[in-house]
Short mmCIF file of C-alpha atoms in Angstrom, two decimals:
data_model
loop_
_atom_site.label_atom_id
_atom_site.label_comp_id
_atom_site.label_asym_id
_atom_site.label_seq_id
_atom_site.Cartn_x
_atom_site.Cartn_y
_atom_site.Cartn_z
CA MET D 1 -154.18 -17.33 -36.75
CA SER D 2 -155.22 -17.82 -40.35
CA SER D 3 -158.23 -16.01 -41.72
CA ASN D 4 -159.55 -19.36 -43.03
CA PHE D 5 -159.67 -20.79 -39.52
CA LYS D 6 -161.57 -17.77 -38.22
CA GLN D 7 -163.98 -17.88 -41.12
CA ASN D 8 -164.57 -21.62 -40.64
CA LEU D 9 -165.24 -21.05 -36.97
CA LEU D 10 -167.70 -18.31 -37.81
CA ASN D 11 -169.40 -20.58 -40.36
CA LEU D 12 -169.76 -23.28 -37.69
CA SER D 13 -171.41 -20.74 -35.44
CA GLU D 14 -173.95 -19.83 -38.14
CA ASP D 15 -174.67 -23.48 -38.95
CA PHE D 16 -174.88 -25.07 -35.45
CA ASP D 17 -175.73 -22.37 -32.89
CA GLU D 18 -179.38 -22.22 -33.87
CA PHE D 19 -179.50 -26.02 -33.54
CA PHE D 20 -177.90 -25.83 -30.07
CA ASN D 21 -180.32 -23.11 -28.98
CA THR D 22 -183.25 -25.29 -30.00
CA LEU D 23 -181.83 -28.27 -28.09
CA GLN D 24 -181.11 -26.18 -24.97
CA LYS D 25 -184.56 -24.60 -24.93
CA SER D 26 -186.27 -27.96 -25.31
CA TYR D 27 -183.92 -29.45 -22.72
CA SER D 28 -185.20 -26.89 -20.19
CA ASP D 29 -188.86 -27.22 -21.26
CA GLU D 30 -188.82 -31.04 -20.98
CA LYS D 31 -189.17 -30.69 -17.21
CA LEU D 32 -192.59 -29.08 -17.74
CA ALA D 33 -194.05 -31.64 -20.15
CA GLY D 34 -192.95 -35.09 -21.34
CA TRP D 35 -192.88 -35.88 -25.01
CA VAL D 36 -195.50 -38.65 -24.82
CA SER D 37 -198.16 -36.47 -23.22
CA THR D 38 -197.30 -33.66 -25.61
CA LEU D 39 -197.70 -36.03 -28.57
CA LEU D 40 -201.00 -37.49 -27.28
CA LEU D 41 -202.51 -34.02 -26.79
CA ALA D 42 -201.23 -32.62 -30.09
CA PRO D 43 -204.22 -33.63 -32.31
CA PHE D 44 -206.74 -31.97 -30.02
CA THR D 45 -204.87 -28.66 -29.99
CA LYS D 46 -204.73 -28.27 -33.76
CA LYS D 47 -207.54 -26.95 -35.93
CA ASN D 48 -206.48 -29.00 -38.94
CA PHE D 49 -207.16 -32.24 -36.99
CA TRP D 50 -210.93 -31.69 -37.12
CA SER D 51 -210.70 -30.62 -40.76
CA LEU D 52 -208.85 -33.90 -41.43
CA ILE D 53 -211.68 -35.90 -39.82
CA LYS D 54 -214.27 -34.13 -41.98
CA SER D 55 -212.22 -34.87 -45.08
CA LEU D 56 -211.58 -38.55 -44.22
CA PHE D 57 -215.12 -39.50 -43.08
CA PRO D 58 -216.75 -39.68 -46.57
CA PHE D 59 -213.79 -41.67 -47.89
CA ILE D 60 -213.81 -44.22 -45.03
CA LEU D 61 -217.59 -44.51 -45.17
CA GLY D 62 -217.32 -45.39 -48.85
CA VAL D 63 -214.61 -47.97 -48.17
CA ILE D 64 -216.67 -49.66 -45.45
CA ILE D 65 -219.76 -49.77 -47.63
CA ASN D 66 -217.90 -51.18 -50.66
CA PHE D 67 -215.57 -53.61 -48.92
CA GLY D 68 -217.01 -54.11 -45.47
CA ILE D 69 -220.50 -54.84 -44.25
CA PHE D 70 -222.69 -55.52 -47.33
CA PHE D 71 -225.85 -56.67 -45.59
CA LEU D 72 -226.57 -53.29 -43.98
CA PRO D 73 -228.04 -50.34 -45.89
CA GLU D 74 -225.87 -47.27 -46.54
CA THR D 75 -227.97 -45.17 -44.22
CA SER D 76 -227.59 -47.57 -41.29
CA ILE D 77 -226.57 -45.85 -38.07
CA ILE D 78 -224.18 -48.72 -37.29
CA ILE D 79 -222.20 -48.08 -40.49
CA LYS D 80 -221.98 -44.39 -39.68
CA ILE D 81 -220.76 -45.13 -36.13
CA ILE D 82 -218.18 -47.59 -37.38
CA SER D 83 -217.09 -45.08 -40.06
CA GLY D 84 -216.81 -42.31 -37.48
CA ILE D 85 -214.70 -44.43 -35.12
CA SER D 86 -212.50 -45.60 -38.01
CA THR D 87 -212.11 -42.02 -39.23
CA LEU D 88 -211.09 -40.85 -35.76
CA PHE D 89 -208.58 -43.68 -35.48
CA VAL D 90 -207.01 -43.01 -38.90
CA ALA D 91 -206.92 -39.24 -38.25
CA LEU D 92 -205.24 -39.78 -34.90
CA LEU D 93 -202.71 -42.18 -36.41
CA LEU D 94 -201.80 -39.77 -39.23
CA THR D 95 -201.62 -36.80 -36.89
CA TYR D 96 -199.42 -38.67 -34.38
CA VAL D 97 -197.02 -39.84 -37.07
CA LEU D 98 -196.73 -36.39 -38.70
CA HIS D 99 -196.42 -34.58 -35.39
CA PHE D 100 -193.77 -37.04 -34.16
CA PHE D 101 -191.61 -36.23 -37.19
CA LYS D 102 -192.03 -32.55 -36.34
CA MET D 103 -191.00 -33.19 -32.75
CA ILE D 104 -187.68 -34.75 -33.80
CA ASN D 105 -186.85 -32.06 -36.37
CA PRO D 106 -184.57 -29.41 -34.75
CA LYS D 107 -185.42 -26.93 -37.51
CA ASP D 108 -189.06 -26.94 -36.35
CA THR D 109 -188.41 -24.76 -33.30
CA ILE D 110 -192.14 -24.64 -32.39
CA ASN D 111 -192.87 -28.41 -32.22
CA PHE D 112 -189.41 -29.81 -31.47
CA HIS D 113 -189.19 -31.90 -28.27
CA ILE D 114 -185.86 -33.20 -27.01
CA GLY D 115 -187.52 -36.23 -25.41
CA ALA D 116 -188.80 -37.50 -28.74
CA TYR D 117 -185.45 -36.60 -30.31
CA ARG D 118 -183.68 -38.69 -27.63
CA VAL D 119 -185.83 -41.72 -28.53
CA ALA D 120 -185.65 -41.36 -32.32
CA LYS D 121 -182.02 -40.20 -32.68
CA LYS D 122 -180.26 -41.55 -29.64
CA GLN D 123 -176.70 -41.40 -31.05
CA GLU D 124 -176.99 -37.75 -32.06
CA TYR D 125 -178.60 -36.89 -28.73
CA GLU D 126 -175.78 -38.50 -26.74
CA LEU D 127 -173.24 -36.60 -28.85
CA PHE D 128 -174.68 -33.19 -27.94
CA VAL D 129 -176.37 -33.68 -24.55
CA LYS D 130 -173.16 -33.28 -22.52
CA TYR D 131 -172.89 -29.62 -23.72
CA LEU D 132 -176.51 -28.60 -23.19
CA PRO D 133 -176.36 -27.63 -19.49
CA TYR D 134 -173.46 -25.22 -20.12
CA ASN D 135 -175.05 -22.97 -22.77
CA PHE D 136 -172.30 -23.91 -25.18
CA SER D 137 -172.17 -22.12 -28.56
CA PHE D 138 -169.68 -21.84 -31.39
CA ASN D 139 -170.26 -18.11 -31.41
CA GLY D 140 -168.99 -17.95 -27.83
CA LEU D 141 -166.01 -20.03 -28.86
CA TYR D 142 -165.39 -17.62 -31.75
CA ASP D 143 -165.49 -14.66 -29.35
CA GLU D 144 -163.03 -16.34 -26.98
CA VAL D 145 -160.61 -17.37 -29.68
CA VAL D 146 -160.84 -14.35 -31.98
CA THR D 147 -162.41 -11.34 -30.30
CA HIS D 148 -160.91 -11.74 -26.80
CA ASN D 149 -157.51 -12.85 -28.03
CA PRO D 150 -154.76 -10.76 -26.30
CA SER D 151 -153.36 -9.59 -29.63
CA ARG D 152 -156.80 -8.92 -31.09
CA GLN D 153 -156.93 -5.22 -30.20
CA GLU D 154 -153.47 -4.60 -31.61
CA LEU D 155 -154.44 -6.48 -34.76
CA LEU D 156 -157.63 -4.43 -35.09
CA ILE D 157 -155.65 -1.20 -34.78
CA LYS D 158 -153.23 -2.33 -37.46
CA GLU D 159 -156.07 -3.47 -39.71
CA GLN D 160 -157.76 -0.07 -39.24
CA GLN D 161 -154.52 1.72 -40.12
CA ILE D 162 -154.08 -0.44 -43.21
CA TYR D 163 -157.70 0.19 -44.18
CA LEU D 164 -157.30 3.95 -43.80
CA GLN D 165 -154.07 3.92 -45.80
CA LYS D 166 -155.72 1.82 -48.49
CA GLU D 167 -158.73 4.13 -48.56
CA GLN D 168 -156.48 7.21 -48.80
CA HIS D 169 -154.43 5.55 -51.54
CA GLU D 170 -157.56 4.70 -53.53
CA LYS D 171 -158.72 8.29 -53.10
CA TYR D 172 -155.42 9.62 -54.45
CA VAL D 173 -155.57 7.14 -57.35
CA LYS D 174 -159.10 8.22 -58.26
CA GLU D 175 -158.12 11.90 -58.09
CA ALA D 176 -155.03 11.19 -60.21
CA GLU D 177 -157.12 9.30 -62.77
CA LYS D 178 -159.65 12.14 -62.83
CA ASN D 179 -156.91 14.75 -63.27
CA PHE D 180 -155.27 12.64 -65.96
CA LEU D 181 -158.53 12.39 -67.92
CA GLU D 182 -159.11 16.12 -67.55
CA LEU D 183 -155.58 16.88 -68.74
CA LYS D 184 -155.97 14.39 -71.57
CA ASN D 185 -159.20 16.06 -72.69
CA GLU D 186 -157.64 19.51 -72.35
CA PHE D 187 -154.64 18.37 -74.39
CA LYS D 188 -156.96 16.96 -77.03
CA ASP D 189 -158.89 20.24 -77.11
CA LEU D 190 -155.64 22.19 -77.42
CA GLN D 191 -154.54 19.97 -80.29
CA GLU D 192 -157.81 20.59 -82.10
CA GLN D 193 -157.60 24.32 -81.39
CA ASN D 194 -154.00 24.44 -82.62
CA LEU D 195 -155.07 22.72 -85.84
CA LEU D 196 -157.74 25.39 -86.33
CA VAL D 197 -155.21 28.17 -85.69
CA VAL D 198 -152.73 26.60 -88.12
CA GLU D 199 -155.48 26.32 -90.72
CA LEU D 200 -156.39 29.99 -90.24
CA PHE D 201 -152.73 30.95 -90.48
CA LYS D 202 -152.47 29.11 -93.81
CA GLU D 203 -155.54 30.92 -95.11
CA ILE D 204 -154.08 34.28 -94.07
CA VAL D 205 -150.82 33.42 -95.85
CA THR D 206 -152.91 32.60 -98.94
CA VAL D 207 -154.55 36.03 -98.68
CA PHE D 208 -151.10 37.68 -98.54
CA TYR D 209 -150.17 35.94 -101.77
CA GLN D 210 -153.47 37.09 -103.25
CA PHE D 211 -152.45 40.65 -102.35
CA LEU D 212 -149.16 40.21 -104.20
CA ASN D 213 -150.83 38.65 -107.22
CA ASN D 214 -153.62 41.23 -107.26
CA HIS D 215 -156.15 38.44 -106.88
CA PHE D 216 -157.71 39.39 -103.52
CA HIS D 217 -161.54 39.56 -103.78
CA ILE D 218 -164.70 39.27 -101.67
CA TYR D 219 -164.56 35.44 -101.66
CA SER D 220 -161.21 35.62 -99.87
CA LEU D 221 -163.07 36.65 -96.70
CA LYS D 222 -164.82 33.31 -96.28
CA PHE D 223 -162.60 32.10 -93.43
CA PHE D 224 -165.16 30.72 -91.00
CA SER D 225 -168.61 30.54 -92.57
CA GLY D 226 -170.91 32.05 -95.13
CA PHE D 227 -171.46 35.75 -94.66
CA THR D 228 -173.35 38.83 -95.75
CA ILE D 229 -172.19 42.47 -95.75
CA TYR D 230 -174.55 45.44 -95.45
CA GLU D 231 -173.56 49.06 -96.00
CA VAL D 232 -175.08 52.26 -94.68
CA SER D 233 -174.11 55.71 -95.96
CA ASN D 234 -172.58 58.22 -93.58
CA THR D 235 -174.90 60.90 -94.96
CA LYS D 236 -178.11 58.93 -95.50
CA LYS D 237 -178.71 56.64 -92.56
CA ASN D 238 -182.15 55.36 -93.49
CA TYR D 239 -181.25 52.07 -95.15
CA LEU D 240 -178.87 49.17 -95.02
CA TYR D 241 -177.90 47.89 -98.49
CA LYS D 242 -176.69 44.33 -98.98
CA ILE D 243 -173.41 44.53 -100.89
CA ALA D 244 -172.22 40.93 -100.46
CA ASP D 245 -173.82 37.52 -99.94
CA ILE D 246 -171.31 34.65 -99.93
CA GLY D 247 -172.09 31.05 -98.96
CA THR D 248 -175.62 31.65 -97.59
CA SER D 249 -179.06 30.70 -98.88
CA GLY D 250 -179.55 34.25 -100.20
CA HIS D 251 -182.64 34.71 -98.07
CA SER D 252 -181.39 37.91 -96.45
CA PRO D 253 -183.22 41.05 -97.71
CA GLU D 254 -181.48 43.36 -100.17
CA ILE D 255 -182.48 46.50 -98.26
CA ILE D 256 -183.26 46.90 -94.55
CA ASP D 257 -184.99 49.96 -93.14
CA ILE D 258 -183.17 51.54 -90.21
CA PRO D 259 -185.60 52.72 -87.50
CA GLU D 260 -185.06 56.01 -85.71
CA VAL D 261 -184.62 54.17 -82.44
CA ILE D 262 -182.98 50.72 -82.56
CA SER D 263 -184.30 48.41 -79.82
CA GLU D 264 -183.15 45.08 -78.39
CA THR D 265 -185.93 43.32 -80.30
CA ASP D 266 -184.46 44.33 -83.68
CA PHE D 267 -182.20 42.05 -85.69
CA ALA D 268 -178.52 41.83 -84.82
CA VAL D 269 -177.61 43.54 -88.11
CA LEU D 270 -179.46 46.63 -86.82
CA ARG D 271 -178.36 46.37 -83.18
CA ALA D 272 -174.75 46.35 -84.39
CA LEU D 273 -175.24 49.99 -85.48
CA LYS D 274 -175.88 51.13 -81.91
CA PRO D 275 -173.03 53.10 -80.28
CA ARG D 276 -170.77 50.99 -78.06
CA GLN D 277 -167.60 51.38 -76.00
CA ASP D 278 -165.72 48.66 -77.87
CA ARG D 279 -166.22 49.00 -81.60
CA TYR D 280 -165.37 45.29 -82.02
CA GLU D 281 -168.18 44.14 -79.74
CA PRO D 282 -170.57 42.06 -81.90
CA GLU D 283 -174.28 41.29 -81.70
CA PHE D 284 -175.81 37.82 -81.90
CA ASP D 285 -179.01 36.33 -83.32
CA ILE D 286 -180.42 32.80 -83.35
CA PRO D 287 -182.81 32.85 -86.32
CA TYR D 288 -183.79 29.22 -85.77
CA LYS D 289 -182.57 26.07 -84.04
CA ASN D 290 -178.87 25.20 -84.45
CA ARG D 291 -178.21 28.40 -86.42
CA PHE D 292 -176.57 31.62 -85.25
CA ILE D 293 -175.59 34.97 -86.75
CA VAL D 294 -172.78 37.21 -85.49
CA SER D 295 -173.06 40.84 -86.64
CA LEU D 296 -170.13 43.26 -86.46
CA SER D 297 -170.25 46.93 -87.50
CA MET D 298 -167.08 48.40 -89.04
CA GLN D 299 -166.23 52.01 -89.80
CA MET D 300 -164.73 52.26 -93.29
CA ASN D 301 -162.24 54.75 -94.75
CA ASN D 302 -164.93 56.54 -96.73
CA ASN D 303 -166.83 57.11 -93.46
CA ASN D 304 -169.56 54.67 -94.49
CA THR D 305 -170.37 51.76 -92.17
CA TRP D 306 -170.30 48.08 -93.08
CA VAL D 307 -172.09 45.41 -91.03
CA PHE D 308 -170.39 42.06 -91.48
CA ASN D 309 -172.69 39.12 -90.63
CA PHE D 310 -171.34 35.60 -90.10
CA HIS D 311 -174.01 32.95 -90.83
CA ALA D 312 -173.06 29.63 -89.20
CA ASP D 313 -174.47 26.39 -87.81
CA LYS D 314 -173.82 25.33 -84.23
CA ASP D 315 -171.91 22.27 -85.44
CA ASN D 316 -169.44 24.55 -87.24
CA THR D 317 -166.49 24.08 -84.87
CA LYS D 318 -164.34 26.61 -86.67
CA ALA D 319 -166.93 29.38 -86.43
CA LEU D 320 -167.69 28.61 -82.77
CA PHE D 321 -163.99 28.62 -81.87
CA PHE D 322 -162.94 31.85 -83.60
CA LEU D 323 -166.14 33.90 -83.28
CA LEU D 324 -167.47 32.97 -79.83
CA THR D 325 -164.55 31.82 -77.65
CA ASP D 326 -161.40 33.46 -76.27
CA SER D 327 -159.40 30.28 -75.60
CA ILE D 328 -156.21 30.72 -77.66
CA MET D 329 -157.01 33.67 -79.87
CA GLU D 330 -159.26 36.49 -78.66
CA THR D 331 -162.38 36.99 -80.74
CA ARG D 332 -161.62 40.73 -80.80
CA GLU D 333 -158.45 40.01 -82.79
CA VAL D 334 -160.44 37.88 -85.22
CA TYR D 335 -162.88 40.75 -85.76
CA ARG D 336 -159.95 43.16 -86.23
CA LEU D 337 -158.56 40.80 -88.87
CA ILE D 338 -161.87 40.83 -90.76
CA HIS D 339 -162.07 44.61 -90.44
CA SER D 340 -158.54 45.08 -91.82
CA LEU D 341 -159.30 42.82 -94.80
CA CYS D 342 -162.55 44.67 -95.48
CA LEU D 343 -160.66 47.99 -95.45
CA ASN D 344 -158.20 46.53 -97.93
CA LEU D 345 -161.04 45.26 -100.12
CA GLU D 346 -162.72 48.68 -100.02
CA GLN D 347 -159.47 50.35 -101.04
CA ARG D 348 -159.05 47.95 -103.98
CA LYS D 349 -162.55 48.69 -105.22
CA GLY D 350 -161.67 52.35 -105.60
CA ARG D 351 -164.41 54.95 -105.79
CA ARG D 352 -167.78 53.22 -105.62
CA ARG D 353 -171.23 54.42 -104.68
CA CYS D 354 -172.86 53.29 -101.42
CA GLY D 355 -174.81 50.07 -101.86
CA LYS D 356 -172.95 48.83 -104.95
CA LYS D 357 -172.25 45.08 -104.91
CA LEU D 358 -168.75 43.89 -104.11
CA HIS D 359 -169.07 40.91 -106.45
#
């Protein structure tokens, strides 16, 4: 059985069953009241009939006065009686005509009367009347042909199995697409991270050549962002002296007082001086929106302490990747790299007093 046939049968049910129900109901009700008596009583059961009379009376009165009896005055009682009777007649005629059209319209389930329909549309009536006593409907025919078909249950089971398999397949496809996008994004991230690592590797190789050519200097440490370096003496621990300021606005103070007790509300450059289990554990500050500072304290060979401060924006992918994430390369190894280069720079500067500029 084709799906088109079933759908057409279902469409017939939707289009004609309401029509059949209206015919069958009126067919049963016709025994209670004939269509003529129903039509004759219709005007007197409707409120709009009396409103129609009130609306028509002035109009008909004017017509009679202008085109009818000229020898009587307008206020004559005879004219008013004639106008009233004429108005009633016209109102009845209009109401009967309009109501009759309602009675033969199957879509008007309230006013439809099969007796009037039989008179006005005899051919259509004779086409359908033979089925009215049997409660015929296309929906019932659809149920008999489609729903109660012997192979219907087996077909439904197979359709349900196909639906479940299709649903499971679509689920697997969606999961596969989701996993593919995730892997694609991860691969893209790894590519970008590898490019950053390769770039850092090239910069480190450049530093090695600077070692060989005796050209290594403070500017060689600008791998990730601008930075400042503060130094505190091992013997006099009252002040931090700025000894380098590379690639920043220069707003950082030259000297910072070190309080006796460093609290969590102090700047990261001070908090970095607090004792910690891992000497490569940094401190962080957000001085203002979209800006961050990473402060790392480093013990130097002369027993003084340097505090290396990275000054970076949040859109600095390189700084975020190497200083704040442990994806490919641990941040601890990055800080160890900076520490080793600072030790080398200190060694190359020879004997210098605490607080002396590195550039």
